[in-house]
PDB file of C-alpha atoms in Angstrom:
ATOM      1  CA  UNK A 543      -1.758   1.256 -54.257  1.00 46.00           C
ATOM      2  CA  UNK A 544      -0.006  -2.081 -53.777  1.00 46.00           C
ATOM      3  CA  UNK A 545       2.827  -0.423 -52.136  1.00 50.00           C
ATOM      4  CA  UNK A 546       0.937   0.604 -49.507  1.00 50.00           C
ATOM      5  CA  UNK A 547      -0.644  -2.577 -48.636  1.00 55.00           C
ATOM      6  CA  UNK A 548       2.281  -4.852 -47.740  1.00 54.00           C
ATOM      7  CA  UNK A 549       3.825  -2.768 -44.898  1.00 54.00           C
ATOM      8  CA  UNK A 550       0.084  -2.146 -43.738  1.00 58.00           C
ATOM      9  CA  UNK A 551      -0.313  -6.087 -43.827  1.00 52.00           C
ATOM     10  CA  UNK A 552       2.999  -6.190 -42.074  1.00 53.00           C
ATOM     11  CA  UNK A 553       1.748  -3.525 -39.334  1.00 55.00           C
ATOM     12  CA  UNK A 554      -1.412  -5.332 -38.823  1.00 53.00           C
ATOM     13  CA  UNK A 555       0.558  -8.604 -38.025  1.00 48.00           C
ATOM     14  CA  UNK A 556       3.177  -7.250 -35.856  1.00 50.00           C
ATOM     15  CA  UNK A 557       1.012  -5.419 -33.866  1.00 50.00           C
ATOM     16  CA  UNK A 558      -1.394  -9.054 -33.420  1.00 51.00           C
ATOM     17  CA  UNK A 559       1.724 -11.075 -32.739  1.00 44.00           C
ATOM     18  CA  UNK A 560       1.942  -8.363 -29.523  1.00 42.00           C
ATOM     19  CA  UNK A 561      -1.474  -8.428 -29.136  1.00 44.00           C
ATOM     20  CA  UNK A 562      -1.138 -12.445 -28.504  1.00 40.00           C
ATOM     21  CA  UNK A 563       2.047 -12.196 -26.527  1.00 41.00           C
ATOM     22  CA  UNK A 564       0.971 -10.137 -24.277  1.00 45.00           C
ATOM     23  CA  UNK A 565      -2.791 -12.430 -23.562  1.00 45.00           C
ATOM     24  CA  UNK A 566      -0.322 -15.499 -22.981  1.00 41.00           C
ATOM     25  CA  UNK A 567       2.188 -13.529 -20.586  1.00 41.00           C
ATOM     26  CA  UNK A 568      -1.167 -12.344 -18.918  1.00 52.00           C
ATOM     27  CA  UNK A 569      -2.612 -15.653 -18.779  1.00 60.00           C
ATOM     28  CA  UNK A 570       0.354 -17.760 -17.702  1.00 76.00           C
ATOM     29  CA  UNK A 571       0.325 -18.620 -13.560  1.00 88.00           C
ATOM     30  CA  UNK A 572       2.224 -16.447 -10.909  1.00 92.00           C
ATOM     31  CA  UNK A 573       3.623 -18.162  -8.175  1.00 96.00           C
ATOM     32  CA  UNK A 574       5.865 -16.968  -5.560  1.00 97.00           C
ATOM     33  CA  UNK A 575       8.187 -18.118  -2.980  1.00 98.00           C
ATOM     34  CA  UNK A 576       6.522 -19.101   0.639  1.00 95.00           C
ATOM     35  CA  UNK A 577       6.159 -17.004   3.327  1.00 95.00           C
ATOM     36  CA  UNK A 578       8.862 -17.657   6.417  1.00 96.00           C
ATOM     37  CA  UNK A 579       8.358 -14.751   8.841  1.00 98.00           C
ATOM     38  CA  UNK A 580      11.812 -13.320  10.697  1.00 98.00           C
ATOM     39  CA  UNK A 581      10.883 -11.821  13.921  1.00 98.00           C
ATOM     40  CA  UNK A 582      12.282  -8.632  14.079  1.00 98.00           C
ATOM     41  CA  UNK A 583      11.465  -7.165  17.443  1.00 98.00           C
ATOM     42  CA  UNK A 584       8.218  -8.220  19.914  1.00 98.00           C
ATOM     43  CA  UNK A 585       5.167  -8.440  18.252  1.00 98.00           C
ATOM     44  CA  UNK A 586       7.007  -7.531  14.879  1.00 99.00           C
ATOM     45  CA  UNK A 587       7.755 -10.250  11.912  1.00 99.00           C
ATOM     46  CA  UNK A 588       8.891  -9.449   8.239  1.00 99.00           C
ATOM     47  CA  UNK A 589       9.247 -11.756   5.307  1.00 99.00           C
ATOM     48  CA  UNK A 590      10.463 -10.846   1.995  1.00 98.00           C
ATOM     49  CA  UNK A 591       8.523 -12.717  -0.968  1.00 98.00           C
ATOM     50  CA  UNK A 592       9.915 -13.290  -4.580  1.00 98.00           C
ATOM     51  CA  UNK A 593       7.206 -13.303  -7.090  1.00 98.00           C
ATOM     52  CA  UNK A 594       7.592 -15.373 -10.422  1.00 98.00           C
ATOM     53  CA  UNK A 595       6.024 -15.201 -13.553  1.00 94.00           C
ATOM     54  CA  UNK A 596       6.901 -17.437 -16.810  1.00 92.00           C
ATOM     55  CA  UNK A 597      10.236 -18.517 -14.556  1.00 92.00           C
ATOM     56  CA  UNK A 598      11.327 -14.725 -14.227  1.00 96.00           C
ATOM     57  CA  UNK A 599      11.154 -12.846 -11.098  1.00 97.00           C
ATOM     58  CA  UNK A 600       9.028  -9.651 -11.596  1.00 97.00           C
ATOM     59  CA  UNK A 601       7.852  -8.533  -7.942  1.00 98.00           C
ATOM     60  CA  UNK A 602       9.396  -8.573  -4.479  1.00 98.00           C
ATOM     61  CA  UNK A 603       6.683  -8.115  -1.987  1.00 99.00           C
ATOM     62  CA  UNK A 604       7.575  -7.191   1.895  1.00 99.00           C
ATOM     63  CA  UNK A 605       5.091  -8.011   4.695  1.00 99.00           C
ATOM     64  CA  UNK A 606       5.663  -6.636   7.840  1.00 99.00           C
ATOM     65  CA  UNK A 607       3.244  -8.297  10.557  1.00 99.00           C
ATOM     66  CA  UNK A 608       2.812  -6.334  13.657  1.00 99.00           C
ATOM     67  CA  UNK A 609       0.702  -7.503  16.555  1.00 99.00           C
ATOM     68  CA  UNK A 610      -0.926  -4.125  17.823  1.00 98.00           C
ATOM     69  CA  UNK A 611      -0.624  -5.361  21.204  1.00 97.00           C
ATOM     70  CA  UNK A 612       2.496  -5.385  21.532  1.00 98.00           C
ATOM     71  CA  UNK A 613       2.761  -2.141  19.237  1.00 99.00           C
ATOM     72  CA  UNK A 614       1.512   1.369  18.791  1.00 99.00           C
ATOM     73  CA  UNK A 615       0.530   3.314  15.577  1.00 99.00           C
ATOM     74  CA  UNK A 616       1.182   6.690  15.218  1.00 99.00           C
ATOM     75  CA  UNK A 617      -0.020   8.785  12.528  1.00 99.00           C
ATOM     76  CA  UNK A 618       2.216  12.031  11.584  1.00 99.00           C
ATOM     77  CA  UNK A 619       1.803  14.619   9.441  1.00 99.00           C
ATOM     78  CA  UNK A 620       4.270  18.052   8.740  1.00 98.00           C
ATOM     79  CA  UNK A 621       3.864  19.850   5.572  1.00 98.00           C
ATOM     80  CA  UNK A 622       7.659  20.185   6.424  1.00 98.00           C
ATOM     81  CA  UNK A 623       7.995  16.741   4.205  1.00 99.00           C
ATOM     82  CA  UNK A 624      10.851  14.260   4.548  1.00 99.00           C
ATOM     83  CA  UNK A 625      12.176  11.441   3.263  1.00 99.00           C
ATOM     84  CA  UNK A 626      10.974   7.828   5.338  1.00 99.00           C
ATOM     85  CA  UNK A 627      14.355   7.540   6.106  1.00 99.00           C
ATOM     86  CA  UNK A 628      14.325  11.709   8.005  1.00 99.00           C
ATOM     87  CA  UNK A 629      10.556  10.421   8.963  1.00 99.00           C
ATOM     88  CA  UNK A 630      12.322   7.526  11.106  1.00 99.00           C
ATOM     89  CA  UNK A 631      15.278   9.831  12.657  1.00 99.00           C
ATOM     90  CA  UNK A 632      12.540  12.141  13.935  1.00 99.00           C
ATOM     91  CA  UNK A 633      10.315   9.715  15.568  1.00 99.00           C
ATOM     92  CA  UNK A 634      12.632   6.517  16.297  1.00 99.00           C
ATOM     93  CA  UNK A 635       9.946   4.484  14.703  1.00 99.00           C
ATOM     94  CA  UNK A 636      10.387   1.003  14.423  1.00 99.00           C
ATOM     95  CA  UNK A 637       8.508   0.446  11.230  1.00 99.00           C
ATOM     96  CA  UNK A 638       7.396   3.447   9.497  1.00 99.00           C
ATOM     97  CA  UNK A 639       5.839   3.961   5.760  1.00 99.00           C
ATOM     98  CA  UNK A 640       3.962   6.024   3.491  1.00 99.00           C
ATOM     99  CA  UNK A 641       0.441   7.128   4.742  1.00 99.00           C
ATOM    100  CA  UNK A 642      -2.671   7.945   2.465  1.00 98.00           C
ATOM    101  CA  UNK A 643      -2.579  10.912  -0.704  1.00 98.00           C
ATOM    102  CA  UNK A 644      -1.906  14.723  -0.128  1.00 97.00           C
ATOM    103  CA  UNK A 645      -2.317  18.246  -2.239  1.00 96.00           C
ATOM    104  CA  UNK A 646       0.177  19.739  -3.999  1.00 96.00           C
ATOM    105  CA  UNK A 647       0.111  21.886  -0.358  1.00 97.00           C
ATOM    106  CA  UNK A 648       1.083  18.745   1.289  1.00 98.00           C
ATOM    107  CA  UNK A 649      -2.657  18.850   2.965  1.00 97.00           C
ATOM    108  CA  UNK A 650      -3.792  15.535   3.366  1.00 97.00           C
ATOM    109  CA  UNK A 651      -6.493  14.711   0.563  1.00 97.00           C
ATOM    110  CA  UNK A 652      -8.671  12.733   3.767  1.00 96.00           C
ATOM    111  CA  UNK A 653      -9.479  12.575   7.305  1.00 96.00           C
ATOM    112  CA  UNK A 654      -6.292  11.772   9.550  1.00 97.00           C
ATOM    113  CA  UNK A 655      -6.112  12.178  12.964  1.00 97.00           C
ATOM    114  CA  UNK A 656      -2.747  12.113  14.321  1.00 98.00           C
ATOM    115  CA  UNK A 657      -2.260  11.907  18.332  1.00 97.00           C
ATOM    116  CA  UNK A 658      -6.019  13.036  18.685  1.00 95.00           C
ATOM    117  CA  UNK A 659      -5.879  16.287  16.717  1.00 95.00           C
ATOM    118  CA  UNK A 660      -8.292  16.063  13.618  1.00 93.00           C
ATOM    119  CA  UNK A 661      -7.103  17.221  10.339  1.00 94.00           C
ATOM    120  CA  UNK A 662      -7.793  16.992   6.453  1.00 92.00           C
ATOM    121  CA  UNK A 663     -11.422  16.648   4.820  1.00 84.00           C
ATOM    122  CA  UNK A 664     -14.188  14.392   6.475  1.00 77.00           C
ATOM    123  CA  UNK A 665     -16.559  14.273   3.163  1.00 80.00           C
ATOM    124  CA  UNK A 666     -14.157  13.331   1.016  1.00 87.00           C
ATOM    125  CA  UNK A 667     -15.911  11.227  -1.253  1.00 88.00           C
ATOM    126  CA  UNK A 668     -13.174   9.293  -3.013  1.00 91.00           C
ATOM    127  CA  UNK A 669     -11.797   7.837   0.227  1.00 95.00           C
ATOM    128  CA  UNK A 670     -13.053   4.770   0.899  1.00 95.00           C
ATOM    129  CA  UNK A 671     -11.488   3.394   3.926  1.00 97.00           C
ATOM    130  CA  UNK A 672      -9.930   4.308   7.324  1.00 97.00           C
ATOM    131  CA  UNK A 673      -7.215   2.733   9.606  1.00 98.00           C
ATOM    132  CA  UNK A 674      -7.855   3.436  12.989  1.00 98.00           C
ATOM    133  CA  UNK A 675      -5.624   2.957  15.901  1.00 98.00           C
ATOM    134  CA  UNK A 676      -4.768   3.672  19.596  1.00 98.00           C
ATOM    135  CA  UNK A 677      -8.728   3.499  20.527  1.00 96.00           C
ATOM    136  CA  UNK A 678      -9.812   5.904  23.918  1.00 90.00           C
ATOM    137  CA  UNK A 679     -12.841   3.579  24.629  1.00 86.00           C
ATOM    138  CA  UNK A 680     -12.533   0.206  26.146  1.00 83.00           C
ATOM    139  CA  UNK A 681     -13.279  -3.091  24.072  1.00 86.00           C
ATOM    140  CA  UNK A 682     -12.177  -1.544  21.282  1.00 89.00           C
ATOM    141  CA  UNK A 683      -9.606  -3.047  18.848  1.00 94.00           C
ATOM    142  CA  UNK A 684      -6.238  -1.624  18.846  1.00 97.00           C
ATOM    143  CA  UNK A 685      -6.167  -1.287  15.118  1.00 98.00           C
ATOM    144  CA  UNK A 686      -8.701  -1.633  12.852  1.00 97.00           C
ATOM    145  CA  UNK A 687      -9.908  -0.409   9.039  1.00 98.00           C
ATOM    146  CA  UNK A 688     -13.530   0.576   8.838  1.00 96.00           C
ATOM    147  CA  UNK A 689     -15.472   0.330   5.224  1.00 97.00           C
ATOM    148  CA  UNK A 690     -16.684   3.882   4.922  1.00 95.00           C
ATOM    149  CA  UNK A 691     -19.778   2.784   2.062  1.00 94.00           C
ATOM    150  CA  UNK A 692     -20.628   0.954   5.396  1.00 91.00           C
ATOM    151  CA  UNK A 693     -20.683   3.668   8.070  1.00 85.00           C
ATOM    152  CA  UNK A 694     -20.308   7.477   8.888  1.00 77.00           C
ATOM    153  CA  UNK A 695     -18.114   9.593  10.618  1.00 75.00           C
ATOM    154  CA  UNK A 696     -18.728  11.970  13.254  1.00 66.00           C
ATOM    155  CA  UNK A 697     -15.377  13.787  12.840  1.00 65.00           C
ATOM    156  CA  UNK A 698     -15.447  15.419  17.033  1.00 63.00           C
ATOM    157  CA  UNK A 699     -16.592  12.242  18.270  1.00 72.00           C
ATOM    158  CA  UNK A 700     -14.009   9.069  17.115  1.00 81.00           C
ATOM    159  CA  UNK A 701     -12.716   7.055  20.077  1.00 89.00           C
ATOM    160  CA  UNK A 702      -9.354   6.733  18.523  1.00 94.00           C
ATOM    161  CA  UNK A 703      -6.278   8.998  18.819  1.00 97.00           C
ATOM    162  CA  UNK A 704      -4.448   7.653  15.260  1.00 98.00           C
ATOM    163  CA  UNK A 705      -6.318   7.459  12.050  1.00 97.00           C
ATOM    164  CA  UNK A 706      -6.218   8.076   8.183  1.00 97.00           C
ATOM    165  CA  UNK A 707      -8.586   7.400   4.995  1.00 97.00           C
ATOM    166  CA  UNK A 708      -7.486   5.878   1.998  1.00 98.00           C
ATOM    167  CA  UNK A 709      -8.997   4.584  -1.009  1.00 97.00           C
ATOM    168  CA  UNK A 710      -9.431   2.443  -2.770  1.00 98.00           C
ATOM    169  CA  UNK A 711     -10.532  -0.132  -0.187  1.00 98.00           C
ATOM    170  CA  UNK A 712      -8.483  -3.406  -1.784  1.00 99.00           C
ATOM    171  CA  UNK A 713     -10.955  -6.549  -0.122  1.00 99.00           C
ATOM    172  CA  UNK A 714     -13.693  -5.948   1.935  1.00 98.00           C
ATOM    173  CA  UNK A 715     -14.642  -7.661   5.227  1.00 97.00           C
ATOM    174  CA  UNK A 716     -17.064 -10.244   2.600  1.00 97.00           C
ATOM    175  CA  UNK A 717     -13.535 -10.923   0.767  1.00 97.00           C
ATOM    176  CA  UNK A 718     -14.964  -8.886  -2.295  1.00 98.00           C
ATOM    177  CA  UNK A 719     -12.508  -7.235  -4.712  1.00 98.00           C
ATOM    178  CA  UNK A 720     -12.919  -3.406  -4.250  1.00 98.00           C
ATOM    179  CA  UNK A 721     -10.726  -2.288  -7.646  1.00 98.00           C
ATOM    180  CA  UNK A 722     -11.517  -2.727 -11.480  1.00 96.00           C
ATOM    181  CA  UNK A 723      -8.963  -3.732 -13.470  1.00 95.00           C
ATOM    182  CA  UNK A 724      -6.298  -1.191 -15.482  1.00 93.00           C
ATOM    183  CA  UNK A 725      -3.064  -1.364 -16.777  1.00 89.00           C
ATOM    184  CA  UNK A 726      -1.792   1.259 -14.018  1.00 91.00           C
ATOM    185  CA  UNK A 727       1.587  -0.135 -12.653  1.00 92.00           C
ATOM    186  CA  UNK A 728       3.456   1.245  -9.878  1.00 94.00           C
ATOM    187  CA  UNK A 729       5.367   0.348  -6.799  1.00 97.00           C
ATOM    188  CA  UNK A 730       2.553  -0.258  -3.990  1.00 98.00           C
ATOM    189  CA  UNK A 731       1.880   0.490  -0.065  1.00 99.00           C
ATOM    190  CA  UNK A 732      -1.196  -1.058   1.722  1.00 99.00           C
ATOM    191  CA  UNK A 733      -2.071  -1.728   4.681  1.00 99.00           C
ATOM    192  CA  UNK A 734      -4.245  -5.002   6.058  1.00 99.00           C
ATOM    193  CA  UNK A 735      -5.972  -5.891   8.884  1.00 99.00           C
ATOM    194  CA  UNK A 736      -6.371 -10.082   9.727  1.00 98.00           C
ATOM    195  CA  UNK A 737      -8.709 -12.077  10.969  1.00 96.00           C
ATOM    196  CA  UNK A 738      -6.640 -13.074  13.831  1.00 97.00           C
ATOM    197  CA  UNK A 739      -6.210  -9.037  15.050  1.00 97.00           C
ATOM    198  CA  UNK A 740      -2.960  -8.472  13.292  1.00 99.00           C
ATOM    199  CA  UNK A 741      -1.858  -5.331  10.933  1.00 99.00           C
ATOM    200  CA  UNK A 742      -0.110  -6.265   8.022  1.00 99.00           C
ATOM    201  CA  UNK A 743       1.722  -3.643   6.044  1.00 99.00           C
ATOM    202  CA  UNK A 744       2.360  -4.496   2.394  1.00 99.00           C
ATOM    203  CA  UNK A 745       5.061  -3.320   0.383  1.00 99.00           C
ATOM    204  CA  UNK A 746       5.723  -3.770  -3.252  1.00 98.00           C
ATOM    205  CA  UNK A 747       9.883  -2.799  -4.394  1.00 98.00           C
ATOM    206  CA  UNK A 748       9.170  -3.004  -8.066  1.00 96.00           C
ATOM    207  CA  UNK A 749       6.078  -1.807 -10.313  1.00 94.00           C
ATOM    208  CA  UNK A 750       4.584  -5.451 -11.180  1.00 96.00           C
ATOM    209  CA  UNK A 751       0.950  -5.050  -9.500  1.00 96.00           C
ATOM    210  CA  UNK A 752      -1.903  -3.291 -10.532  1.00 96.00           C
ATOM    211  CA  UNK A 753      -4.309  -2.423  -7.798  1.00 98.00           C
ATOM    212  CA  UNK A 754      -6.366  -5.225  -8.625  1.00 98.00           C
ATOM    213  CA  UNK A 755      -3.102  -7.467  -8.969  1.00 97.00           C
ATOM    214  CA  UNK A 756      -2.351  -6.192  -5.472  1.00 98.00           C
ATOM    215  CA  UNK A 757      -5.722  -7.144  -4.114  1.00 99.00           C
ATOM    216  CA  UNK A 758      -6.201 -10.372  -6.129  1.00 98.00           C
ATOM    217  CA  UNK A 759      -2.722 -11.593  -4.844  1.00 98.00           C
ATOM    218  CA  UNK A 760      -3.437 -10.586  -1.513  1.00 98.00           C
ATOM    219  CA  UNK A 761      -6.298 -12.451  -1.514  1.00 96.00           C
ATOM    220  CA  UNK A 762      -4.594 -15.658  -2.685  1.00 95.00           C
ATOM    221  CA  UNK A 763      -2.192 -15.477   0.008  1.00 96.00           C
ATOM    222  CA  UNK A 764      -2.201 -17.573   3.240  1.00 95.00           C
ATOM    223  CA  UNK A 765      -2.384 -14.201   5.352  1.00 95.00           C
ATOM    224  CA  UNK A 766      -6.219 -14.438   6.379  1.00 95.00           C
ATOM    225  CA  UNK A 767      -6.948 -10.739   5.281  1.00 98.00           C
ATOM    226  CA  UNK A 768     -10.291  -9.154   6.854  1.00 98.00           C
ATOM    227  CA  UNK A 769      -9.594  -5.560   5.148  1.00 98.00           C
ATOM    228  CA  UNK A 770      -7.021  -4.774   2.732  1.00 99.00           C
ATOM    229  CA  UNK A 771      -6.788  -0.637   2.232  1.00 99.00           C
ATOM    230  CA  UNK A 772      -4.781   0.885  -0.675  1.00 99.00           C
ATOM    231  CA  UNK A 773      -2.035   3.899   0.738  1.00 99.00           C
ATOM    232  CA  UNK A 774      -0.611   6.125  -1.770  1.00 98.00           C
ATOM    233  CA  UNK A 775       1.883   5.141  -4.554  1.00 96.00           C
ATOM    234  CA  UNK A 776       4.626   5.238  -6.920  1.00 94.00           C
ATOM    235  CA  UNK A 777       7.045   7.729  -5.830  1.00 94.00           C
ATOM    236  CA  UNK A 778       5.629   8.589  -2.208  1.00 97.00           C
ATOM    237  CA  UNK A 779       5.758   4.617  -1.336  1.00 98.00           C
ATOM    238  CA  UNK A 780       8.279   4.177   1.092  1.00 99.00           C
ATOM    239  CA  UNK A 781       9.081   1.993   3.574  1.00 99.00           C
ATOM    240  CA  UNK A 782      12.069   2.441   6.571  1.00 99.00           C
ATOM    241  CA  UNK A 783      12.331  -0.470   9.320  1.00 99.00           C
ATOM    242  CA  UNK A 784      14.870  -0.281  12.155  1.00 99.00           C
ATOM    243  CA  UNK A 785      14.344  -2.868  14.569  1.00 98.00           C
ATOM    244  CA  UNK A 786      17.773  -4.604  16.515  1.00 92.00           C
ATOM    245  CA  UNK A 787      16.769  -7.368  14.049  1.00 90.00           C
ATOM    246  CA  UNK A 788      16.920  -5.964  10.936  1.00 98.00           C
ATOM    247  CA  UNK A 789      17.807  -1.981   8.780  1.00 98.00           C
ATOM    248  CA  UNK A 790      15.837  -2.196   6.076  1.00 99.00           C
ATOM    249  CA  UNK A 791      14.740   1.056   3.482  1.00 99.00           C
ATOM    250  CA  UNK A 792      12.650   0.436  -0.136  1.00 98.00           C
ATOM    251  CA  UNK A 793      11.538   3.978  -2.036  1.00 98.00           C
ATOM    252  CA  UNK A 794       8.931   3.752  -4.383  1.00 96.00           C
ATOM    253  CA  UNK A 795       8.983   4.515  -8.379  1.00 93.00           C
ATOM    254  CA  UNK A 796       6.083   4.390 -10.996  1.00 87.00           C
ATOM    255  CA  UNK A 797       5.699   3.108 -14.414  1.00 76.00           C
ATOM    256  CA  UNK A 798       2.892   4.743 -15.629  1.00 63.00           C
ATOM    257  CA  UNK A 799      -0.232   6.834 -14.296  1.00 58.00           C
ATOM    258  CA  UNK A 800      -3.272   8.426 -15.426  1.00 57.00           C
ATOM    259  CA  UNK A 801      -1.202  11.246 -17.038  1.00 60.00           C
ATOM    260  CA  UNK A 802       1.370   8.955 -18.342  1.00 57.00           C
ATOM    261  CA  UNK A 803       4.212  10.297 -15.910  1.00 60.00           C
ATOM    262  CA  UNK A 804       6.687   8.044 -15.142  1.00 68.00           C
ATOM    263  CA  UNK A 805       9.438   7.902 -12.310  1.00 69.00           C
ATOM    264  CA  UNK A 806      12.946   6.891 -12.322  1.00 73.00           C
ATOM    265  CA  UNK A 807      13.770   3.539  -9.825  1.00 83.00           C
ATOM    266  CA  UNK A 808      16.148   4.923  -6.547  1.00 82.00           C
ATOM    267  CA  UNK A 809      14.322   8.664  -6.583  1.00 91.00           C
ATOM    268  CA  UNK A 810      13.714  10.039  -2.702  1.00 96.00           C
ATOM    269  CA  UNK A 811      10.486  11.577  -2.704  1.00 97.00           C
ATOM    270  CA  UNK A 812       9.737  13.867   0.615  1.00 98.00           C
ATOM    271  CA  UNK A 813       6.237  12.856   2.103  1.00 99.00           C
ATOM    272  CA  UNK A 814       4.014  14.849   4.430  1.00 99.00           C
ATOM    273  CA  UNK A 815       2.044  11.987   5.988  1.00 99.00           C
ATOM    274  CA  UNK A 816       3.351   9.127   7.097  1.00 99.00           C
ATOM    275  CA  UNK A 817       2.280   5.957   9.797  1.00 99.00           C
ATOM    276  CA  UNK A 818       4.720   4.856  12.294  1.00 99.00           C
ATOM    277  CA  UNK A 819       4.941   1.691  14.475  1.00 99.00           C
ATOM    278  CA  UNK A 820       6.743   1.740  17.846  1.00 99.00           C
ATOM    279  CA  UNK A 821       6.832  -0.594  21.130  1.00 98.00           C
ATOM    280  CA  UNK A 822       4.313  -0.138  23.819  1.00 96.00           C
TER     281      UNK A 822
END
C-alpha cells in the first residue's frame, strides 16, 4: 500500500506545480509594441504589432486600416476554392482575406451577398453579426457591421450590394464583450468597424488569442472600435495584401478546437468565401 502512495503524492504535486504555473503565466501583463501605421496605398495603412508576454514574444497581430471612401469591399464566393494568394490573382484585390464559415460543400454557413446576388441561410441562428458594404441607398455608410440580436433581416430588401454574417460578434456598439472565455487557440481573422468610419481588418500570424483574448485586446487598443466581428479561423485564416507599398501573405494554423484537431504552421488551405478590398 505504501508503494503506491509516494508516486501518487508525487503526481498530485507535479500536476499543482502546473496547475500554479500556468495561473501566474495567465496572470502576468501583456504588452505589445505601439502602433505606427505604413500607408500602403490611398485610404489604406498597415502596421504590424509584436505582442509580449513574461518578456517573450507570443503574438504578431496585423491591422490593416482601410478608409471605405477611398475603397470598395467586395464579397466573393466560388465553391471552386483557392488559396488567398489564387483569391488575389483572380480579382487584383488590394487587400483580400478570409470571409465568414462554410459546409463541408463549401456553402456558406450565413447570409452573404456578393455584388447584389443573395446567397447562404438568412435564419441562421448562430451568426451573430453582418458586415455590410457598397450601400444602394443614399446616407448610408459605406461599410458597416450590424448586431443581428439587435435587428432583422429582410433578405430581398438590403440596400447593400456586399455583405456576410459572422459570429461571434467580438464587442458590441456598448463596448460589451460578446465571447466567454475557453482555452480554444488558433490563428484569428476579424474584422472592425471604428468610431471614426474606418474598417479595420485584424489578423493574428500565430495561435496566442482566444476569442475572448482577441476581443479583450482589441478592446484595450487605441483603435476606437464600434463593432468588432469574429471571421472564420485556424486553417481558413488568410490574409494576401498587394498594394505598390507593400507584398505581404500570412496563412492561418490552429492549435486546438472543439474536436481537438490540430493544424500544422505554413499549411495552404483553399477557401470558398473570401472579402476583397480594391480602389474606387
Amino acid at each position: 500500500m505504501r508503494k503506491c502512495i509516494y508516486p501518487i503524492f508525487l503526481s498530485a504535486c507535479f500536476l499543482l506545480a502546473v496547475l500554479l504555473l500556468k495561473t501566474i503565466w495567465a496572470a502576468s501583463p501583456v504588452t505589445y509594441t505601439p502602433l505606427t501605421y505604413q500607408e500602403i496605398g490611398p485610404g489604406l495603412w498597415f502596421t504590424k504589432v509584436e505582442i509580449y508576454k513574461e518578456k517573450q514574444k507570443v503574438e504578431t497581430l496585423i491591422l490593416v486600416k482601410v478608409d471605405p471612401k477611398k475603397n470598395r469591399f467586395r464579397v466573393l464566393h466560388d465553391k471552386n476554392a483557392k488559396t488567398i494568394e489564387k483569391w488575389q490573382e483572380v480579382t487584383g484585390a488590394s487587400v483580400i482575406f478570409n470571409g465568414s464559415y462554410f459546409r463541408e460543400n463549401f456553402e456558406p454557413c450565413g447570409l452573404i451577398i456578393s455584388d447584389g446576388q443573395i446567397k447562404g441561410h438568412v435564419r441562421n441562428r448562430y451568426m451573430k453579426g453582418m458586415f455590410l458594404a457598397e450601400p444602394q441607398k443614399i446616407n448610408s455608410p459605406q461599410a458597416a457591421i450590424i448586431d443581428l440580436t439587435k435587428m432583422s433581416l429582410v433578405s430581398n430588401n438590403l440596400p447593400w450590394s456586399q455583405g456576410l454574417q459572422s459570429f461571434p460578434m467580438l464587442i458590441d456598439k456598448n463596448g460589451t464583450i460578446r465571447v466567454n472565455q475557453s482555452d480554444l487557440r488558433a490563428s484569428r481573422t476579424a474584422i472592425c468597424t471604428t468610431k471614426d468610419g474606418y474598417v479595420i481588418v485584424v489578423h493574428s500570424e500565430e495561435t496566442y488569442f482566444t476569442l475572448y483574448d482577441l476581443a479583450n485586446f482589441l478592446k484595450k487598443m487605441p483603435v476606437d472600435v464600434e463593432h468588432a466581428l469574429n471571421l472564420d479561423g485556424g486553417m481558413a485564416a488568410e490574409l494576401c495584401i498587394r498594394t505598390g507599398g507593400l507584398n505581404y501573405t500570412h496563412y492561418g494554423y490552429q492549435m486546438s478546437n472543439y474536436t481537438g484537431e490540430f493544424s500544422l504552421k505554413g499549411l495552404q488551405a483553399k477557401i470558398p468565401l473570401v472579402v476583397g478590398v480594391f480602389p474606387r
